[in-house]
Amino acid sequence: MQVRLESIGCRLNIGEIEAMARGLAKAGHRVVGPGTPAELCILNTCTVTSIASRKSRQLIRQLKRANPSAALIVTGCDAELAPSEMVEIGVDLVVGNAQKERLLELAEAEGLLDMTPTDPDELELFEPGDSTRTRAFLKVQDGCDNRCTFCVITIARGAGRSVPADAIMEELHELQRLGYREVVLSGVHLGSYGHDFGDQRGLQHLVERALAETAIERLRLSSLEPWDLDAGFFEVFSYPRLLPHLHLPLQSGCDETLKRMARRTTRKEFSALVRDARRAVPDLAISSDIIVGFPGETDEEFEQSIALVEELAFSRLHIFRYSRREGTPAEKMSAQVRGPVAQERSRRMHALAADLEHRFNSKLVGNTADVLWETAEDHGQTLRWSGLTQNYVRVTATTSLDADLLNVVTPTEIVDVVPGGVVGRILNSEF
Ligand code: SF4
């Protein structure tokens, strides 16, 4: 059967869809892209902002239009919070987040799919993500026990729970067998990994075990909440296969706003953590998330955010304009920030983020990085390859048309800075 898989939102959603692709491949199904008609479509939705929710529904309609006779299954946070609306727009099966891991099984029970394992010798040689088999997002944790007042994810995904380490090791071996060079360990609240098993240093132990028991070449951590880390955690970065990149969501640089957000950190604690991390890990890139226009954010509070973001010199910043999410405490807070004010704050924060990214990337010029090449664009006489450094900087490099760099890691000299990344010169003489 031809199955179209789509995901909106976070890396965790991508990881879940990739796991489904591996399950489908084992049963002999073929995952197809947008240009090929599908007999079944599966969409992992998102509701982190009102825009994400709108995009989820737009994609449902697009999938139906492009594949009118296909069955359509949706799962994920938007489907979890609005199942009846999904059915109204023509979805055949809605699978809640708690059942997501059993989605293929449930689809089979509904007669939408046959999941009988196929004899491996008869399998068409399909490997999930065939065209982009470079980095895999591996879900190791789901849910969250915190209650940040803006966050709908904690409502949609439930309490925190960790995937047992033995199952993760099996998945890592499988990803290695499929040829992935890099694995990103992902979770809603990754830093709490193992807490439900009573291991307060669970993530550190998981990383150590993954590096000791598998030969995955590059291991990366997705977003980590600052309060889960201490200076001792950074010792894990002494393993060179753990890539020197941390994504630490700050959300606001003002203590009063952080308190209203129920974030379990302060300006002082966050800054100290960043200092400890940089001291312990050379070449570390630290990226972050910021919300602008949170209810009650005054001009003075916003200026504190701007000042802290500048002082901490993040390598990259994801900026979210606060969006009211039903069922969250922040939705009911008084003093919602007016749209034009939030828009102007977003503009200023974006300008600062671009400047900081440029400053960080400029320091790489003249250095050599190991780049994992992921995609190529045809530019007539040449190919323009795009890849990632160890510390998560996007690199482009030009090669001849016959160079095949997909899923190859090369030493690359960084020669220039461009918006959104750097330009590299591949040092490997083969290319
Ligand atoms: S830590 Fe806060 S923002 Fe992150 S998932 Fe949990 S409640 Fe949401």
Short mmCIF file of C-alpha atoms and ligand atoms in Angstrom, two decimals:
data_model
loop_
_atom_site.label_atom_id
_atom_site.label_comp_id
_atom_site.label_asym_id
_atom_site.label_seq_id
_atom_site.Cartn_x
_atom_site.Cartn_y
_atom_site.Cartn_z
CA MET A 1 0.00 0.00 0.00
CA GLN A 2 1.19 3.56 -0.71
CA VAL A 3 1.10 5.62 2.49
CA ARG A 4 1.69 9.34 2.83
CA LEU A 5 3.06 10.44 6.21
CA GLU A 6 3.07 14.06 7.30
CA SER A 7 4.03 15.84 10.47
CA ILE A 8 3.61 19.40 11.73
CA GLY A 9 5.40 20.94 14.67
CA CYS A 10 8.13 19.67 16.92
CA ARG A 11 10.94 17.17 16.43
CA LEU A 12 9.07 14.75 18.61
CA ASN A 13 6.27 14.64 16.04
CA ILE A 14 8.86 14.02 13.32
CA GLY A 15 10.40 11.23 15.43
CA GLU A 16 7.01 9.58 15.89
CA ILE A 17 6.26 9.73 12.17
CA GLU A 18 9.70 8.28 11.38
CA ALA A 19 9.00 5.37 13.78
CA MET A 20 5.71 4.76 11.91
CA ALA A 21 7.60 4.80 8.60
CA ARG A 22 9.92 2.07 9.91
CA GLY A 23 6.90 0.01 11.07
CA LEU A 24 5.18 0.41 7.68
CA ALA A 25 8.34 -0.54 5.81
CA LYS A 26 8.62 -3.79 7.79
CA ALA A 27 5.09 -4.71 6.66
CA GLY A 28 6.01 -4.03 3.02
CA HIS A 29 4.22 -0.68 2.63
CA ARG A 30 5.69 2.19 0.70
CA VAL A 31 5.89 5.71 2.09
CA VAL A 32 5.25 8.20 -0.72
CA GLY A 33 5.83 11.92 -1.13
CA PRO A 34 3.46 14.69 -2.21
CA GLY A 35 3.73 13.92 -5.94
CA THR A 36 2.52 10.32 -5.67
CA PRO A 37 -1.08 9.25 -5.01
CA ALA A 38 -1.58 7.60 -1.62
CA GLU A 39 -4.08 5.00 -0.48
CA LEU A 40 -3.71 6.00 3.17
CA CYS A 41 -2.61 9.31 4.72
CA ILE A 42 -1.42 9.73 8.30
CA LEU A 43 -0.91 13.19 9.81
CA ASN A 44 0.70 14.02 13.16
CA THR A 45 -0.85 17.38 14.09
CA CYS A 46 0.34 20.21 16.32
CA THR A 47 -1.42 22.83 18.42
CA VAL A 48 1.43 24.62 20.17
CA THR A 49 0.25 27.94 18.68
CA SER A 50 -2.95 28.94 16.94
CA ILE A 51 -0.95 29.07 13.68
CA ALA A 52 0.19 25.44 14.14
CA SER A 53 -3.40 24.39 14.74
CA ARG A 54 -4.56 26.25 11.61
CA LYS A 55 -1.78 24.66 9.56
CA SER A 56 -2.76 21.19 10.82
CA ARG A 57 -6.30 21.66 9.55
CA GLN A 58 -5.14 23.15 6.24
CA LEU A 59 -2.94 20.11 5.70
CA ILE A 60 -5.86 17.75 6.42
CA ARG A 61 -7.87 19.50 3.69
CA GLN A 62 -4.92 19.43 1.27
CA LEU A 63 -4.34 15.72 1.87
CA LYS A 64 -8.02 15.01 1.21
CA ARG A 65 -8.02 17.07 -1.98
CA ALA A 66 -4.84 15.42 -3.30
CA ASN A 67 -5.89 11.88 -2.33
CA PRO A 68 -9.70 11.81 -2.56
CA SER A 69 -10.06 8.05 -2.27
CA ALA A 70 -7.46 7.60 0.50
CA ALA A 71 -8.37 6.96 4.13
CA LEU A 72 -7.11 9.68 6.46
CA ILE A 73 -5.86 9.12 10.02
CA VAL A 74 -4.84 11.98 12.30
CA THR A 75 -3.08 11.98 15.63
CA GLY A 76 -1.05 14.47 17.67
CA CYS A 77 -1.87 17.39 19.91
CA ASP A 78 -4.41 19.20 17.71
CA ALA A 79 -6.30 15.94 17.11
CA GLU A 80 -6.14 15.16 20.83
CA LEU A 81 -7.74 18.47 21.83
CA ALA A 82 -10.35 18.71 19.04
CA PRO A 83 -11.26 15.18 17.89
CA SER A 84 -14.82 16.00 16.81
CA GLU A 85 -13.61 18.90 14.64
CA MET A 86 -11.25 16.46 12.90
CA VAL A 87 -14.14 14.14 12.09
CA GLU A 88 -16.20 17.11 10.82
CA ILE A 89 -13.51 17.97 8.27
CA GLY A 90 -13.48 14.43 6.95
CA VAL A 91 -10.93 12.47 8.98
CA ASP A 92 -11.63 8.70 9.07
CA LEU A 93 -9.83 7.86 12.30
CA VAL A 94 -8.61 10.10 15.14
CA VAL A 95 -5.99 8.54 17.40
CA GLY A 96 -5.34 10.29 20.74
CA ASN A 97 -1.80 10.87 21.97
CA ALA A 98 -2.07 8.09 24.55
CA GLN A 99 -2.73 5.59 21.74
CA LYS A 100 -0.31 7.06 19.24
CA GLU A 101 2.27 4.32 19.58
CA ARG A 102 -0.45 1.81 18.65
CA LEU A 103 -1.69 3.83 15.66
CA LEU A 104 -0.73 1.26 13.01
CA GLU A 105 -2.29 -1.52 15.07
CA LEU A 106 -5.51 0.51 15.49
CA ALA A 107 -5.58 1.28 11.76
CA GLU A 108 -5.32 -2.43 11.07
CA ALA A 109 -8.17 -3.15 13.49
CA GLU A 110 -10.30 -0.62 11.55
CA GLY A 111 -9.49 -2.43 8.30
CA LEU A 112 -7.46 0.52 6.93
CA LEU A 113 -4.13 -1.29 6.76
CA ASP A 114 -2.59 -4.77 6.76
CA MET A 115 0.36 -4.94 9.12
CA THR A 116 1.32 -8.59 8.58
CA PRO A 117 5.13 -8.62 8.59
CA THR A 118 6.52 -9.27 5.13
CA ASP A 119 9.32 -11.74 4.51
CA PRO A 120 12.41 -9.48 4.56
CA ASP A 121 13.66 -11.08 1.32
CA GLU A 122 10.50 -10.01 -0.46
CA LEU A 123 10.50 -6.45 0.83
CA GLU A 124 10.87 -3.83 -1.80
CA LEU A 125 14.07 -2.11 -0.83
CA PHE A 126 12.52 0.78 0.96
CA GLU A 127 14.21 2.35 3.89
CA PRO A 128 12.31 5.02 5.77
CA GLY A 129 13.40 8.51 4.86
CA ASP A 130 15.32 7.08 1.91
CA SER A 131 15.92 10.49 0.40
CA THR A 132 16.91 12.13 3.66
CA ARG A 133 18.44 9.27 5.60
CA THR A 134 20.95 11.33 7.52
CA ARG A 135 19.51 12.44 10.85
CA ALA A 136 16.85 10.56 12.79
CA PHE A 137 14.71 11.99 15.57
CA LEU A 138 14.29 9.33 18.21
CA LYS A 139 11.55 9.78 20.82
CA VAL A 140 12.87 8.75 24.21
CA GLN A 141 10.39 10.61 26.42
CA ASP A 142 6.84 11.96 26.21
CA GLY A 143 4.63 14.22 28.32
CA CYS A 144 5.55 16.74 30.99
CA ASP A 145 4.89 17.25 34.71
CA ASN A 146 5.42 21.02 34.61
CA ARG A 147 2.65 23.53 34.24
CA CYS A 148 4.04 26.48 32.30
CA THR A 149 1.02 28.75 32.12
CA PHE A 150 1.17 29.31 28.33
CA CYS A 151 1.65 25.67 27.41
CA VAL A 152 -1.07 23.54 25.89
CA ILE A 153 1.33 20.68 25.17
CA THR A 154 1.32 19.50 28.73
CA ILE A 155 -2.51 19.21 28.50
CA ALA A 156 -2.35 17.46 25.13
CA ARG A 157 0.46 15.02 25.94
CA GLY A 158 -0.17 14.23 29.60
CA ALA A 159 2.26 13.36 32.39
CA GLY A 160 5.95 12.70 31.77
CA ARG A 161 7.03 9.15 30.89
CA SER A 162 10.32 7.74 29.65
CA VAL A 163 10.91 5.01 27.10
CA PRO A 164 12.84 2.14 28.73
CA ALA A 165 16.55 2.35 27.93
CA ASP A 166 16.69 -1.21 26.50
CA ALA A 167 14.06 -0.29 23.88
CA ILE A 168 16.02 2.87 23.01
CA MET A 169 19.22 0.83 22.51
CA GLU A 170 17.33 -1.48 20.12
CA GLU A 171 16.06 1.50 18.14
CA LEU A 172 19.54 3.00 17.99
CA HIS A 173 20.95 -0.26 16.59
CA GLU A 174 18.16 -0.30 14.00
CA LEU A 175 18.81 3.33 12.99
CA GLN A 176 22.49 2.54 12.65
CA ARG A 177 21.66 -0.49 10.47
CA LEU A 178 19.51 1.77 8.27
CA GLY A 179 22.50 4.02 7.74
CA TYR A 180 21.67 7.09 9.81
CA ARG A 181 24.79 9.04 10.75
CA GLU A 182 23.17 11.22 13.39
CA VAL A 183 20.44 10.63 15.96
CA VAL A 184 18.66 13.40 17.84
CA LEU A 185 17.31 12.22 21.20
CA SER A 186 13.92 13.92 21.53
CA GLY A 187 11.21 14.35 24.14
CA VAL A 188 8.59 16.85 25.29
CA HIS A 189 10.63 17.30 28.44
CA LEU A 190 13.81 15.44 27.54
CA GLY A 191 15.70 16.62 30.64
CA SER A 192 13.29 14.68 32.85
CA TYR A 193 14.29 11.40 31.16
CA GLY A 194 14.45 8.65 33.79
CA HIS A 195 12.84 10.67 36.61
CA ASP A 196 9.81 8.35 36.43
CA PHE A 197 12.18 5.41 36.95
CA GLY A 198 13.67 7.18 39.98
CA ASP A 199 16.90 8.17 38.21
CA GLN A 200 17.46 11.91 38.59
CA ARG A 201 20.50 11.70 36.26
CA GLY A 202 18.60 9.57 33.76
CA LEU A 203 19.45 11.56 30.64
CA GLN A 204 23.15 11.58 31.43
CA HIS A 205 23.06 7.80 32.00
CA LEU A 206 21.10 7.28 28.78
CA VAL A 207 23.62 9.27 26.72
CA GLU A 208 26.54 7.39 28.28
CA ARG A 209 24.90 4.04 27.57
CA ALA A 210 24.00 5.01 23.98
CA LEU A 211 27.59 6.02 23.28
CA ALA A 212 29.03 2.92 24.93
CA GLU A 213 26.68 0.35 23.37
CA THR A 214 26.16 1.70 19.86
CA ALA A 215 28.39 3.09 17.17
CA ILE A 216 26.07 5.97 16.18
CA GLU A 217 28.55 8.55 14.95
CA ARG A 218 26.78 11.71 16.01
CA LEU A 219 24.35 12.01 18.90
CA ARG A 220 22.48 15.24 19.51
CA LEU A 221 20.13 16.36 22.29
CA SER A 222 16.94 18.23 21.49
CA SER A 223 15.50 20.94 23.72
CA LEU A 224 16.29 20.78 27.46
CA GLU A 225 14.63 22.78 30.21
CA PRO A 226 17.27 24.71 32.19
CA TRP A 227 16.12 23.52 35.61
CA ASP A 228 16.93 19.90 34.71
CA LEU A 229 20.62 20.60 34.27
CA ASP A 230 23.48 21.40 36.58
CA ALA A 231 27.18 21.98 35.99
CA GLY A 232 27.88 18.23 36.42
CA PHE A 233 25.67 17.38 33.45
CA PHE A 234 28.08 18.98 30.98
CA GLU A 235 30.64 16.24 31.67
CA VAL A 236 28.79 14.10 29.12
CA PHE A 237 30.05 16.43 26.41
CA SER A 238 33.55 15.05 26.97
CA TYR A 239 32.41 12.24 24.64
CA PRO A 240 33.25 13.66 21.20
CA ARG A 241 30.30 11.84 19.57
CA LEU A 242 27.86 13.92 21.64
CA LEU A 243 27.54 17.06 19.54
CA PRO A 244 28.28 20.44 21.15
CA HIS A 245 24.86 22.02 20.83
CA LEU A 246 22.29 22.80 23.51
CA HIS A 247 18.82 24.19 23.00
CA LEU A 248 17.77 25.82 26.28
CA PRO A 249 14.39 27.60 26.17
CA LEU A 250 14.60 30.89 28.06
CA GLN A 251 11.08 32.17 27.12
CA SER A 252 11.61 35.50 28.89
CA GLY A 253 14.55 37.46 30.27
CA CYS A 254 12.48 39.07 33.02
CA ASP A 255 11.96 37.43 36.42
CA GLU A 256 8.42 38.79 36.81
CA THR A 257 7.37 37.42 33.42
CA LEU A 258 9.08 34.09 34.16
CA LYS A 259 7.07 33.89 37.38
CA ARG A 260 3.78 34.50 35.55
CA MET A 261 4.83 31.84 33.05
CA ALA A 262 5.53 29.44 35.99
CA ARG A 263 8.99 28.77 34.56
CA ARG A 264 11.22 27.20 37.19
CA THR A 265 14.21 29.44 36.50
CA THR A 266 15.35 33.02 36.94
CA ARG A 267 17.60 35.37 34.95
CA LYS A 268 20.41 34.70 37.39
CA GLU A 269 20.09 30.91 37.38
CA PHE A 270 19.76 30.72 33.61
CA SER A 271 22.79 32.97 33.06
CA ALA A 272 24.88 30.91 35.48
CA LEU A 273 23.92 27.72 33.65
CA VAL A 274 24.95 29.19 30.30
CA ARG A 275 28.28 30.27 31.79
CA ASP A 276 28.90 26.77 33.25
CA ALA A 277 28.01 25.13 29.95
CA ARG A 278 30.33 27.37 27.93
CA ARG A 279 33.14 26.88 30.39
CA ALA A 280 32.79 23.08 30.19
CA VAL A 281 32.25 22.65 26.44
CA PRO A 282 34.47 24.37 23.87
CA ASP A 283 32.70 25.34 20.61
CA LEU A 284 29.31 24.93 22.29
CA ALA A 285 26.39 26.56 20.48
CA ILE A 286 23.45 27.48 22.68
CA SER A 287 20.15 28.25 21.00
CA SER A 288 16.93 29.24 22.71
CA ASP A 289 13.20 30.05 22.52
CA ILE A 290 11.63 33.37 23.46
CA ILE A 291 8.00 34.37 23.79
CA VAL A 292 7.18 38.02 23.19
CA GLY A 293 3.92 39.69 24.21
CA PHE A 294 3.14 37.32 27.09
CA PRO A 295 0.15 38.65 29.14
CA GLY A 296 1.23 41.51 31.37
CA GLU A 297 4.61 41.96 29.62
CA THR A 298 5.35 45.67 30.03
CA ASP A 299 7.79 47.67 27.93
CA GLU A 300 10.27 47.45 30.81
CA GLU A 301 9.88 43.66 31.04
CA PHE A 302 10.40 43.28 27.33
CA GLU A 303 13.55 45.45 27.50
CA GLN A 304 14.90 43.05 30.14
CA SER A 305 14.31 40.18 27.73
CA ILE A 306 16.10 41.98 24.93
CA ALA A 307 19.05 42.78 27.22
CA LEU A 308 19.41 39.21 28.49
CA VAL A 309 19.14 37.65 25.03
CA GLU A 310 21.89 40.00 23.85
CA GLU A 311 24.08 39.28 26.87
CA LEU A 312 23.72 35.50 26.49
CA ALA A 313 24.54 35.73 22.77
CA PHE A 314 22.50 32.76 21.60
CA SER A 315 23.63 31.18 18.35
CA ARG A 316 20.04 30.97 17.16
CA LEU A 317 16.66 32.03 18.53
CA HIS A 318 13.13 30.80 17.89
CA ILE A 319 10.73 33.65 18.54
CA PHE A 320 7.07 33.06 19.29
CA ARG A 321 4.54 35.83 19.51
CA TYR A 322 2.32 34.80 22.45
CA SER A 323 -0.82 33.14 21.24
CA ARG A 324 -3.79 32.38 23.53
CA ARG A 325 -4.36 28.64 23.89
CA GLU A 326 -7.66 27.43 25.28
CA GLY A 327 -7.49 25.72 28.65
CA THR A 328 -4.21 27.31 29.75
CA PRO A 329 -3.94 29.64 32.79
CA ALA A 330 -2.37 32.38 30.64
CA GLU A 331 -5.47 32.51 28.46
CA LYS A 332 -7.39 33.97 31.38
CA MET A 333 -4.73 36.43 32.52
CA SER A 334 -5.64 40.07 32.42
CA ALA A 335 -3.50 42.58 30.53
CA GLN A 336 -3.20 40.65 27.30
CA VAL A 337 -0.69 42.52 25.13
CA ARG A 338 -2.22 44.27 22.12
CA GLY A 339 -1.42 42.80 18.69
CA PRO A 340 0.55 45.77 17.26
CA VAL A 341 2.69 45.98 20.43
CA ALA A 342 3.49 42.24 20.30
CA GLN A 343 4.23 42.56 16.60
CA GLU A 344 6.73 45.36 17.14
CA ARG A 345 8.42 43.39 19.96
CA SER A 346 8.63 40.38 17.67
CA ARG A 347 10.23 42.54 14.95
CA ARG A 348 12.86 43.85 17.35
CA MET A 349 13.59 40.38 18.75
CA HIS A 350 13.95 38.96 15.22
CA ALA A 351 16.40 41.74 14.31
CA LEU A 352 18.48 40.99 17.42
CA ALA A 353 18.36 37.23 16.74
CA ALA A 354 19.63 37.74 13.17
CA ASP A 355 22.44 39.92 14.47
CA LEU A 356 23.47 37.40 17.16
CA GLU A 357 23.36 34.52 14.69
CA HIS A 358 25.55 36.50 12.30
CA ARG A 359 28.04 37.28 15.09
CA PHE A 360 28.19 33.61 16.17
CA ASN A 361 28.61 32.36 12.62
CA SER A 362 31.26 34.97 11.78
CA LYS A 363 33.52 33.47 14.43
CA LEU A 364 33.47 30.17 12.54
CA VAL A 365 35.04 31.66 9.40
CA GLY A 366 38.51 30.19 8.87
CA ASN A 367 37.75 27.15 11.06
CA THR A 368 37.13 23.59 9.92
CA ALA A 369 33.92 21.75 10.80
CA ASP A 370 32.70 18.19 10.21
CA VAL A 371 29.58 18.68 8.11
CA LEU A 372 26.90 16.05 7.62
CA TRP A 373 25.45 16.70 4.15
CA GLU A 374 21.68 16.32 3.86
CA THR A 375 20.19 17.81 0.69
CA ALA A 376 21.27 19.12 -2.71
CA GLU A 377 19.76 21.67 -5.09
CA ASP A 378 20.51 21.54 -8.79
CA HIS A 379 21.90 24.88 -10.03
CA GLY A 380 22.40 23.94 -13.67
CA GLN A 381 26.16 23.29 -13.89
CA THR A 382 26.64 22.70 -10.16
CA LEU A 383 24.98 21.28 -7.06
CA ARG A 384 24.49 23.32 -3.92
CA TRP A 385 24.70 21.00 -0.92
CA SER A 386 23.30 21.83 2.48
CA GLY A 387 24.38 20.26 5.75
CA LEU A 388 24.94 20.82 9.45
CA THR A 389 28.05 21.33 11.54
CA GLN A 390 28.47 19.56 14.86
CA ASN A 391 27.20 22.71 16.60
CA TYR A 392 24.10 22.99 14.43
CA VAL A 393 25.07 25.67 11.95
CA ARG A 394 23.64 25.32 8.45
CA VAL A 395 26.41 25.14 5.81
CA THR A 396 26.09 25.29 2.04
CA ALA A 397 28.81 24.25 -0.42
CA THR A 398 28.97 24.05 -4.19
CA THR A 399 30.16 20.89 -5.97
CA SER A 400 30.17 19.42 -9.45
CA LEU A 401 26.97 17.73 -10.62
CA ASP A 402 28.32 14.23 -10.06
CA ALA A 403 29.34 14.69 -6.40
CA ASP A 404 27.22 12.52 -4.15
CA LEU A 405 27.51 13.86 -0.64
CA LEU A 406 24.18 12.61 0.72
CA ASN A 407 24.75 11.26 4.22
CA VAL A 408 28.49 11.87 3.99
CA VAL A 409 30.47 13.73 6.66
CA THR A 410 33.35 15.82 5.34
CA PRO A 411 35.83 18.21 6.90
CA THR A 412 34.80 21.59 5.57
CA GLU A 413 36.46 24.97 5.81
CA ILE A 414 34.04 27.76 6.69
CA VAL A 415 34.71 30.60 4.26
CA ASP A 416 31.82 33.05 4.54
CA VAL A 417 28.68 33.99 6.47
CA VAL A 418 25.27 34.32 4.84
CA PRO A 419 21.82 34.94 6.36
CA GLY A 420 20.79 31.75 8.17
CA GLY A 421 24.16 30.02 7.99
CA VAL A 422 27.65 29.86 6.51
CA VAL A 423 29.34 28.90 3.26
CA GLY A 424 31.83 26.05 3.29
CA ARG A 425 34.64 24.65 1.12
CA ILE A 426 34.83 20.89 1.25
CA LEU A 427 38.34 19.79 2.14
CA ASN A 428 37.93 16.17 1.07
CA SER A 429 39.69 15.89 -2.32
CA GLU A 430 37.13 13.32 -3.60
CA PHE A 431 34.53 16.07 -3.92
S1 SF4 B 1 8.34 22.39 30.42
FE1 SF4 B 1 6.69 23.89 30.27
S2 SF4 B 1 6.72 24.51 28.09
FE2 SF4 B 1 7.85 22.57 28.22
S3 SF4 B 1 6.27 21.01 27.77
FE3 SF4 B 1 6.41 21.23 30.01
S4 SF4 B 1 4.80 22.69 30.53
FE4 SF4 B 1 5.17 22.86 28.31
#
